[in-house]
Structures are given as structure tokens and as C-alpha cells.
mmCIF file of C-alpha atoms in Angstrom:
data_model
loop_
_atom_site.group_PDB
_atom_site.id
_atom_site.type_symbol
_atom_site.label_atom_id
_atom_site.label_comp_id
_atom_site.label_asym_id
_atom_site.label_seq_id
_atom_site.Cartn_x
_atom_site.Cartn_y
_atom_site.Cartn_z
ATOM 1 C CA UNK A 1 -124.309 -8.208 102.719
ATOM 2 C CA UNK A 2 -122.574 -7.220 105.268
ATOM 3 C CA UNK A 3 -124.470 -4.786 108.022
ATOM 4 C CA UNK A 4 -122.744 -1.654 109.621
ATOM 5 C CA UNK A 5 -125.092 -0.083 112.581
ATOM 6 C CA UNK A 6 -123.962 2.881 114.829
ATOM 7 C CA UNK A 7 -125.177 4.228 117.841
ATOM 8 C CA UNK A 8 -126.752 6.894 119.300
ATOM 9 C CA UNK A 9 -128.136 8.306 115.901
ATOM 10 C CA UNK A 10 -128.078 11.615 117.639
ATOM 11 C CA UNK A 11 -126.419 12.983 120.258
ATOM 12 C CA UNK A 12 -126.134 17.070 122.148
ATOM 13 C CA UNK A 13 -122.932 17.983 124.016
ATOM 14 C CA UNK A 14 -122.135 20.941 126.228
ATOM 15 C CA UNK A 15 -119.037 22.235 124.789
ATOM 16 C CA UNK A 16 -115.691 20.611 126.615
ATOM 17 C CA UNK A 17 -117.698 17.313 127.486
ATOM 18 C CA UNK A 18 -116.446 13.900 126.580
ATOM 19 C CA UNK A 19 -118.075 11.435 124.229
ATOM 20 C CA UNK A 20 -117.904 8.109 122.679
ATOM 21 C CA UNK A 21 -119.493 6.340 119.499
ATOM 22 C CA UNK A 22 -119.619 3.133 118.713
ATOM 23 C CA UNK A 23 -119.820 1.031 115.114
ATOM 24 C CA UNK A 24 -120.994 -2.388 114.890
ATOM 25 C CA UNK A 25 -120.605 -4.667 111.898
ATOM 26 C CA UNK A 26 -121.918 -7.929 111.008
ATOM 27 C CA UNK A 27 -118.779 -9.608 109.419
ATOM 28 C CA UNK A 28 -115.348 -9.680 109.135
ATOM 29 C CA UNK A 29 -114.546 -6.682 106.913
ATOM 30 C CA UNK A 30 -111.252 -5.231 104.889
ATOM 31 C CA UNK A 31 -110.611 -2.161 107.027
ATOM 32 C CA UNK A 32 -112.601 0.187 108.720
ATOM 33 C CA UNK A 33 -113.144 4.105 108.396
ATOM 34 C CA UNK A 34 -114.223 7.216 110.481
ATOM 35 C CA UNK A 35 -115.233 9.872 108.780
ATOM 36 C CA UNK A 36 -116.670 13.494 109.852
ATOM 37 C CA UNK A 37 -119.332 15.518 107.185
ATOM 38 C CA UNK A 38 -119.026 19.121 108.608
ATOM 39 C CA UNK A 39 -122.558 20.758 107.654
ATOM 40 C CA UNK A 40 -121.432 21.831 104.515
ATOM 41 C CA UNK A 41 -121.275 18.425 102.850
ATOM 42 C CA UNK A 42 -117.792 17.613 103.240
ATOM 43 C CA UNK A 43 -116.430 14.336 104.180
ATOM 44 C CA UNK A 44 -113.232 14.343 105.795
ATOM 45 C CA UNK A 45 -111.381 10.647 106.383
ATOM 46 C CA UNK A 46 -110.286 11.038 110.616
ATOM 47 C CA UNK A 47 -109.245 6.921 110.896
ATOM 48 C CA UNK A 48 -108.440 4.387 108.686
ATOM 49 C CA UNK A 49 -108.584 1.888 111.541
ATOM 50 C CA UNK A 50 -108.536 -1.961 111.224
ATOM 51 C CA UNK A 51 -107.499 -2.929 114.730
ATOM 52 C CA UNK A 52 -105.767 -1.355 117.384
ATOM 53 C CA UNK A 53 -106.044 2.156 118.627
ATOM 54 C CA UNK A 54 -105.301 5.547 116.936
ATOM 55 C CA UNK A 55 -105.013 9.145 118.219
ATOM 56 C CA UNK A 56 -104.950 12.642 116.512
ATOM 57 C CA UNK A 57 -105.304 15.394 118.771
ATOM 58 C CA UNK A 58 -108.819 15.333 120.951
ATOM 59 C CA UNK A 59 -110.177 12.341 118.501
ATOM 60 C CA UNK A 60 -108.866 8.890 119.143
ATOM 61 C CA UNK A 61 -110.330 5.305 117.764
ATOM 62 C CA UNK A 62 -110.247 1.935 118.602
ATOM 63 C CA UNK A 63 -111.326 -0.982 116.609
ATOM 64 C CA UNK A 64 -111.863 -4.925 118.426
ATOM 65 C CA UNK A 65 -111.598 -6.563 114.844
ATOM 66 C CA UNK A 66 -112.270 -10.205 116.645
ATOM 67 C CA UNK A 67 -115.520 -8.875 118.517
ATOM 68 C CA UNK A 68 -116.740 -7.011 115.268
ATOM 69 C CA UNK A 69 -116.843 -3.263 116.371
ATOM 70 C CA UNK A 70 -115.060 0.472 116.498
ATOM 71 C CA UNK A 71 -115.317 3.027 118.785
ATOM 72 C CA UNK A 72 -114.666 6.966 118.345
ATOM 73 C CA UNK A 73 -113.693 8.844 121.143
ATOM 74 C CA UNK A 74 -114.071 12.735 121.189
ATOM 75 C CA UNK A 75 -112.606 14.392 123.865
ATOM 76 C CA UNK A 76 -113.004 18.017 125.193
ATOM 77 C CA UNK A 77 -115.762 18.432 122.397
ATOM 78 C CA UNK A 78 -115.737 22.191 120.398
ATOM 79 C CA UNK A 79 -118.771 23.507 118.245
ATOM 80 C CA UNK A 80 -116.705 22.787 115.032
ATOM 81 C CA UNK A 81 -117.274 19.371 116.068
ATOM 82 C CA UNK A 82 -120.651 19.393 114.952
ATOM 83 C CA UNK A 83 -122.044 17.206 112.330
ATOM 84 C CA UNK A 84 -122.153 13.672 111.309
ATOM 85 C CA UNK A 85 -119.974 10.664 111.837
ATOM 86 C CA UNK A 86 -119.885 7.988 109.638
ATOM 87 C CA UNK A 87 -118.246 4.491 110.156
ATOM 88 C CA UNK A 88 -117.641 2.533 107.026
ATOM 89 C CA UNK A 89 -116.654 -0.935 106.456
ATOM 90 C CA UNK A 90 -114.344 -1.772 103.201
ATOM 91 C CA UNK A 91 -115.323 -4.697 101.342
ATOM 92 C CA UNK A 92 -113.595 -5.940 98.424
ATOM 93 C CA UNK A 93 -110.993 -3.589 96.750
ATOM 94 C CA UNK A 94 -113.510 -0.429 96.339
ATOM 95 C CA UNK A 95 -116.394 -0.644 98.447
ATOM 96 C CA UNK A 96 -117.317 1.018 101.191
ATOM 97 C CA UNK A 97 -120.343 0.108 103.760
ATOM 98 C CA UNK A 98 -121.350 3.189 105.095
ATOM 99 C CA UNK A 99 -123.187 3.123 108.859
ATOM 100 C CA UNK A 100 -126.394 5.370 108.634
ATOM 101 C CA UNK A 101 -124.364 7.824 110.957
ATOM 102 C CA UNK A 102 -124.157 9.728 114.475
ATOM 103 C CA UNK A 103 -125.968 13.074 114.375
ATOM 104 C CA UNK A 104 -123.823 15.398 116.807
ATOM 105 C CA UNK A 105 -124.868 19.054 117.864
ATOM 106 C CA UNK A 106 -122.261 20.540 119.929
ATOM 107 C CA UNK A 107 -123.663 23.425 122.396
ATOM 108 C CA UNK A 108 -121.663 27.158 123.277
ATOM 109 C CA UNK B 1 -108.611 22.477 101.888
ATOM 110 C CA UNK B 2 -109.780 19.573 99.771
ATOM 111 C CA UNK B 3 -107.246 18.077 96.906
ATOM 112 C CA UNK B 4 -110.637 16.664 95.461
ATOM 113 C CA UNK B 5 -112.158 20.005 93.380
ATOM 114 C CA UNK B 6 -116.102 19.223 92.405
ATOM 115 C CA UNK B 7 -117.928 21.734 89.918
ATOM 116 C CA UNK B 8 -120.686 23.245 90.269
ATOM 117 C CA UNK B 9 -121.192 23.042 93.761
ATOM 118 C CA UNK B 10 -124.654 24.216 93.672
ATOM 119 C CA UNK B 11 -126.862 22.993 90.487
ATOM 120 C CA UNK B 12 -131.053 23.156 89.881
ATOM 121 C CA UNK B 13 -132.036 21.508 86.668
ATOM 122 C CA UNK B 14 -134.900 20.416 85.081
ATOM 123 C CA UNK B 15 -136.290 17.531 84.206
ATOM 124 C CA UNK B 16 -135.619 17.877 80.604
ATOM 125 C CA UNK B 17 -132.093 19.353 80.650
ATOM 126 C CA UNK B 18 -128.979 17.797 80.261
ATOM 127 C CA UNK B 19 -126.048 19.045 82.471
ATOM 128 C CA UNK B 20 -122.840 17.503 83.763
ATOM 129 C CA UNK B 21 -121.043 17.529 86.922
ATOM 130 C CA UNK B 22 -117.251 17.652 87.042
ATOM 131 C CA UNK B 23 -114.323 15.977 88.998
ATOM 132 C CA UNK B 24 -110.429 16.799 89.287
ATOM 133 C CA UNK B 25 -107.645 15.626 91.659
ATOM 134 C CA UNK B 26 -104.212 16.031 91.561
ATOM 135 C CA UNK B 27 -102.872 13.265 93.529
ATOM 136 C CA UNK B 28 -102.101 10.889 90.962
ATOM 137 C CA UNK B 29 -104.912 8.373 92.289
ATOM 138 C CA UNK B 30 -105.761 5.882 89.935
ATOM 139 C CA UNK B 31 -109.328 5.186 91.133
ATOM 140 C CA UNK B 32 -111.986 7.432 91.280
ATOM 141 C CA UNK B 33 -115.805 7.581 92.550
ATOM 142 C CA UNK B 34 -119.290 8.830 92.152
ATOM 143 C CA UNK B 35 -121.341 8.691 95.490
ATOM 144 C CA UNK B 36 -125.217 10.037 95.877
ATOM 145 C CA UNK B 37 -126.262 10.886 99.355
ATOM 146 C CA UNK B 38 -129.743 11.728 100.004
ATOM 147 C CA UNK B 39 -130.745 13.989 103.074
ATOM 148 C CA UNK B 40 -130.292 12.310 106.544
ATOM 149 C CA UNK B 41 -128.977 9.365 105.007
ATOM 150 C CA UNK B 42 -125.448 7.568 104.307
ATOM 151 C CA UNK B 43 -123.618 7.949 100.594
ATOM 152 C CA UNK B 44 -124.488 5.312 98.419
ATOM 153 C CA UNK B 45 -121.895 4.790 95.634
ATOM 154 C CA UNK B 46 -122.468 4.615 92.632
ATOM 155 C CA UNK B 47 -119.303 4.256 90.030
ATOM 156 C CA UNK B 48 -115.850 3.592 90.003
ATOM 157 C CA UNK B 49 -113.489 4.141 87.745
ATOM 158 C CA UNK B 50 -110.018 2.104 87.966
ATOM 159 C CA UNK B 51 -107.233 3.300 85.895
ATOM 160 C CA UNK B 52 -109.936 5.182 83.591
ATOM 161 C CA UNK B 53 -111.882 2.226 83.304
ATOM 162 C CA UNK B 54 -115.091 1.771 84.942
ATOM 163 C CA UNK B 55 -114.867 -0.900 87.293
ATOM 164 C CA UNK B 56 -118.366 -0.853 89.576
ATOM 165 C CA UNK B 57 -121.243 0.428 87.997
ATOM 166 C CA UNK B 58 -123.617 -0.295 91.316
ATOM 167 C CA UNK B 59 -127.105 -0.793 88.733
ATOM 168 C CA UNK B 60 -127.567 2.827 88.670
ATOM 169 C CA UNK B 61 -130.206 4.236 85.970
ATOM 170 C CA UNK B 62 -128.534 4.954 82.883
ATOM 171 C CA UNK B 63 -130.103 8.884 83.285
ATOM 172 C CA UNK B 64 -126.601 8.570 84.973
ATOM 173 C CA UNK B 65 -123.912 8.634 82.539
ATOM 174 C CA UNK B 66 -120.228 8.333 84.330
ATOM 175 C CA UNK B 67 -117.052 9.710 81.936
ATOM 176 C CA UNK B 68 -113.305 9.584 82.641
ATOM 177 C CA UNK B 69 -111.755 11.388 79.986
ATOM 178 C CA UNK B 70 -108.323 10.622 81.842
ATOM 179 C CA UNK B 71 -106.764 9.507 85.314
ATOM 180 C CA UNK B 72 -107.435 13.214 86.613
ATOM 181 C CA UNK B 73 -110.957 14.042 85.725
ATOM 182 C CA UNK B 74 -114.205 12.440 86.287
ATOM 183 C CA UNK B 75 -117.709 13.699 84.994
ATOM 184 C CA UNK B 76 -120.943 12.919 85.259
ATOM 185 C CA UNK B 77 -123.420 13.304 82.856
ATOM 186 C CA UNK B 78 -127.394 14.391 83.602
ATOM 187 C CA UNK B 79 -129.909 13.130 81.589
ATOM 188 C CA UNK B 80 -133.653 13.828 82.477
ATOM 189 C CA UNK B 81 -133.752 13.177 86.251
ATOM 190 C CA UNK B 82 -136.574 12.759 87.904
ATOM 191 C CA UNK B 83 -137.038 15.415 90.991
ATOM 192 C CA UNK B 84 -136.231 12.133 93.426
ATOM 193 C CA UNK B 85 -132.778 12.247 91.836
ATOM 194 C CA UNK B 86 -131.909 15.899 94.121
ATOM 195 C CA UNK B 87 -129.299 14.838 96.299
ATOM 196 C CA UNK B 88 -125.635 15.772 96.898
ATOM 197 C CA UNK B 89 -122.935 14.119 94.937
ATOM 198 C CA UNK B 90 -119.815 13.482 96.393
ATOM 199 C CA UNK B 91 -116.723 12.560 94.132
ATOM 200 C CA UNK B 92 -113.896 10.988 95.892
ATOM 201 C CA UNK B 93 -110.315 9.405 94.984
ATOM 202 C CA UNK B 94 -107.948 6.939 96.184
ATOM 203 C CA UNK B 95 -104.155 5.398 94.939
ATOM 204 C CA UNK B 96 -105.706 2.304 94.482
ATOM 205 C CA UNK B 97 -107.659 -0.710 96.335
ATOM 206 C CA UNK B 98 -109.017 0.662 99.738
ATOM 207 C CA UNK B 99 -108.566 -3.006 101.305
ATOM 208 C CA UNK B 100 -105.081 -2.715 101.366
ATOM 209 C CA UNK B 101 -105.103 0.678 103.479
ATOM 210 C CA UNK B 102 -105.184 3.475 100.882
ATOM 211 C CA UNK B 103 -107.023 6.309 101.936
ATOM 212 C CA UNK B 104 -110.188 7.734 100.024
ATOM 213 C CA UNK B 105 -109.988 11.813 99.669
ATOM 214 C CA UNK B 106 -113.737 13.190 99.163
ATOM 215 C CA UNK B 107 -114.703 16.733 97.929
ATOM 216 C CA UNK B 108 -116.933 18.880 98.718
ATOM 217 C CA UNK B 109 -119.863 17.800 96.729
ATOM 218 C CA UNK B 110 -122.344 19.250 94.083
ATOM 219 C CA UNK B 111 -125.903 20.036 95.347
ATOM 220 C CA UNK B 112 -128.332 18.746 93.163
ATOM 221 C CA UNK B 113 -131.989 20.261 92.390
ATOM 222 C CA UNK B 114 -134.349 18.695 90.034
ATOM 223 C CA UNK B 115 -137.023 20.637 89.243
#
């Protein structure tokens, strides 16, 4: 099946610093999604990206469909950015290929 | 605030009870979800449901019992779990097939304690 690997698994940002994450996926895929999971549990959708480049507010993503991979940018990072962020791969009408996730701790 | 409403959020069971975990939305999807995620680690799903029929049932252990008693509500029934079974369980909705750029909607998720 079809692999979906992010990187770094963890990363610590001084509040207002700059950051990108990338997804990398083994095959051609339906779409592709960015997700956040605050610490509370809750996943919240931030792209629905399948190529091209997408911006809402500080976030912005990019997805190179032809060279298999997404990137997340974060800019001017806050504490409430703090958490984990998934990319997920669709596959067939209903599945979903979740990446095992970037780990990010965002410092005061 | 989420438009995907889970219940209970918090649960602790034991291994020989029998509880259920509930699901609404109000957005008129047509498909809805069952995902476990385990600490540290990526949600898994698990069922879905497609116009109140179950569509994907991903070989989960029938102490797993998935209901949809209509196109709003989605259940999950509990059936002596085994302590490896505590996880969170997300819920999640969508119009229709993701493939074709409909977005999924997740709630909050019910914590899960076996005991």
C-alpha cells in the first residue's frame, strides 16, 4: 500500500519563528490533507491540497503532485500552534493514509 | 466549534461491560467514520458507513460493533475490550467520496479506558 512518511517527527520553535514540514508519499494518490490535532484530541482539516499552493492566514501549503510530496509552511509561529500535524493521502473514495505525524512544541 | 458532536468524551470501562459511544452531525453528510488512534501514533480507521450502509469494515474485531440508526447518527457498540483496546476514538463525516475533494469534519473524540 501506499506509504506516507513526514519529517522531522518533532520539532521546538521560539514563538514568531518560521517553519516548514514536509510529506512524502510513495504513489500517486487521490488528494492530499493537512490536518492539525490541538492537545485535546481534536483534528481540524487546514488543506485539502492536491497540487498547487494554498494560503490561510500564517499557514500556507504546497503540494508537487509529479515529484510525490507536500509541504506545510507555518509562519510567525504562536503557542496555540502546538501539537501534531498530520499529512494524509486519500485513496479510493474513503480512505485516508495517515503520515505518523510532526510533533510541534511552540515556546513563550 | 466542531459540527461533529461525540459522546462521552471521557469513558473507563471494564472488561466485562458493554457501553456505546455516540456520533451526530448536522451537515447532511452522507458518509460517516469510526477512527482509533492510539497514543503517539496516527488514526487508524476503522468503519464507514455510506448512506447508512456500512461500506469499509477495515477487519476490526467484532468486540467492535458499528450502528447507523440513520444518516445523522453513528454509534459504536463496546463489547468486552481488552485493556489494549484504550485509545481515543475519533468520529468524522464527509458529503460523500473524499477523492473527489469533499472535506472530512472530525470531532473531538471519546477517550477510552479499559480497565
Amino acid at each position: 500500500g501506499i506509504q506516507v512518511e513526514q519529517s522531522p517527527p518533532d520539532l521546538i520553535l521560539q514563538e514568531g519563528a518560521n517553519s516548514t514540514l514536509r510529506c512524502n508519499f510513495s504513489d500517486s494518490v487521490n488528494n492530499l490533507q493537512w490536518f492539525h490535532q490541538n492537545p485535546w484530541g481534536q483534528l481540524i482539516n487546514l488543506f485539502y491540497i492536491p497540487s498547487g499552493t494554498k494560503q490561510n492566514g500564517r499557514l500556507s501549503a504546497t503540494t508537487v503532485a509529479t515529484e510525490r510530496y507536500s509541504l506545510l509552511y507555518i509562519s510567525s509561529s504562536q503557542t496555540t500552534d502546538s501539537g501534531v500535524y498530520f499529512c494524509a493521502a486519500i485513496t479510493g473514495g474513503f480512505k485516508t493514509i495517515f503520515g505518523a505525524g510532526t510533533r510541534l512544541f511552540v515556546k513563550a | 466549534d466542531t459540527e461533529v458532536t461525540q459522546t462521552p468524551k471521557h469513558l473507563v470501562m471494564g472488561m466485562t461491560n458493554k457501553k456505546s459511544l455516540k456520533c451526530e452531525q448536522h451537515m447532511g453528510h452522507r458518509a460517516m467514520y469510526w477512527y482509533k488512534q492510539k497514543a503517539k501514533k496516527p488514526p487508524e480507521l476503522m468503519f464507514v458507513y455510506s448512506y447508512e450502509k456500512l461500506s469499509i469494515n477495515e477487519s476490526v474485531p467484532s468486540r467492535f460493533s458499528p450502528e447507523c440508526p440513520n444518516s445523522s447518527l453513528l454509534n459504536l457498540h463496546l463489547h468486552a475490550l481488552q485493556p489494549e483496546d484504550s485509545a481515543l476514538y475519533l468520529c468524522a463525516s464527509s458529503q460523500g467520496f473524499l477523492r473527489v475533494g469533499n472535506t472530512i469534519y472530525f470531532g473531538e473524540g471519546s477517550w477510552l479506558t479499559v480497565v
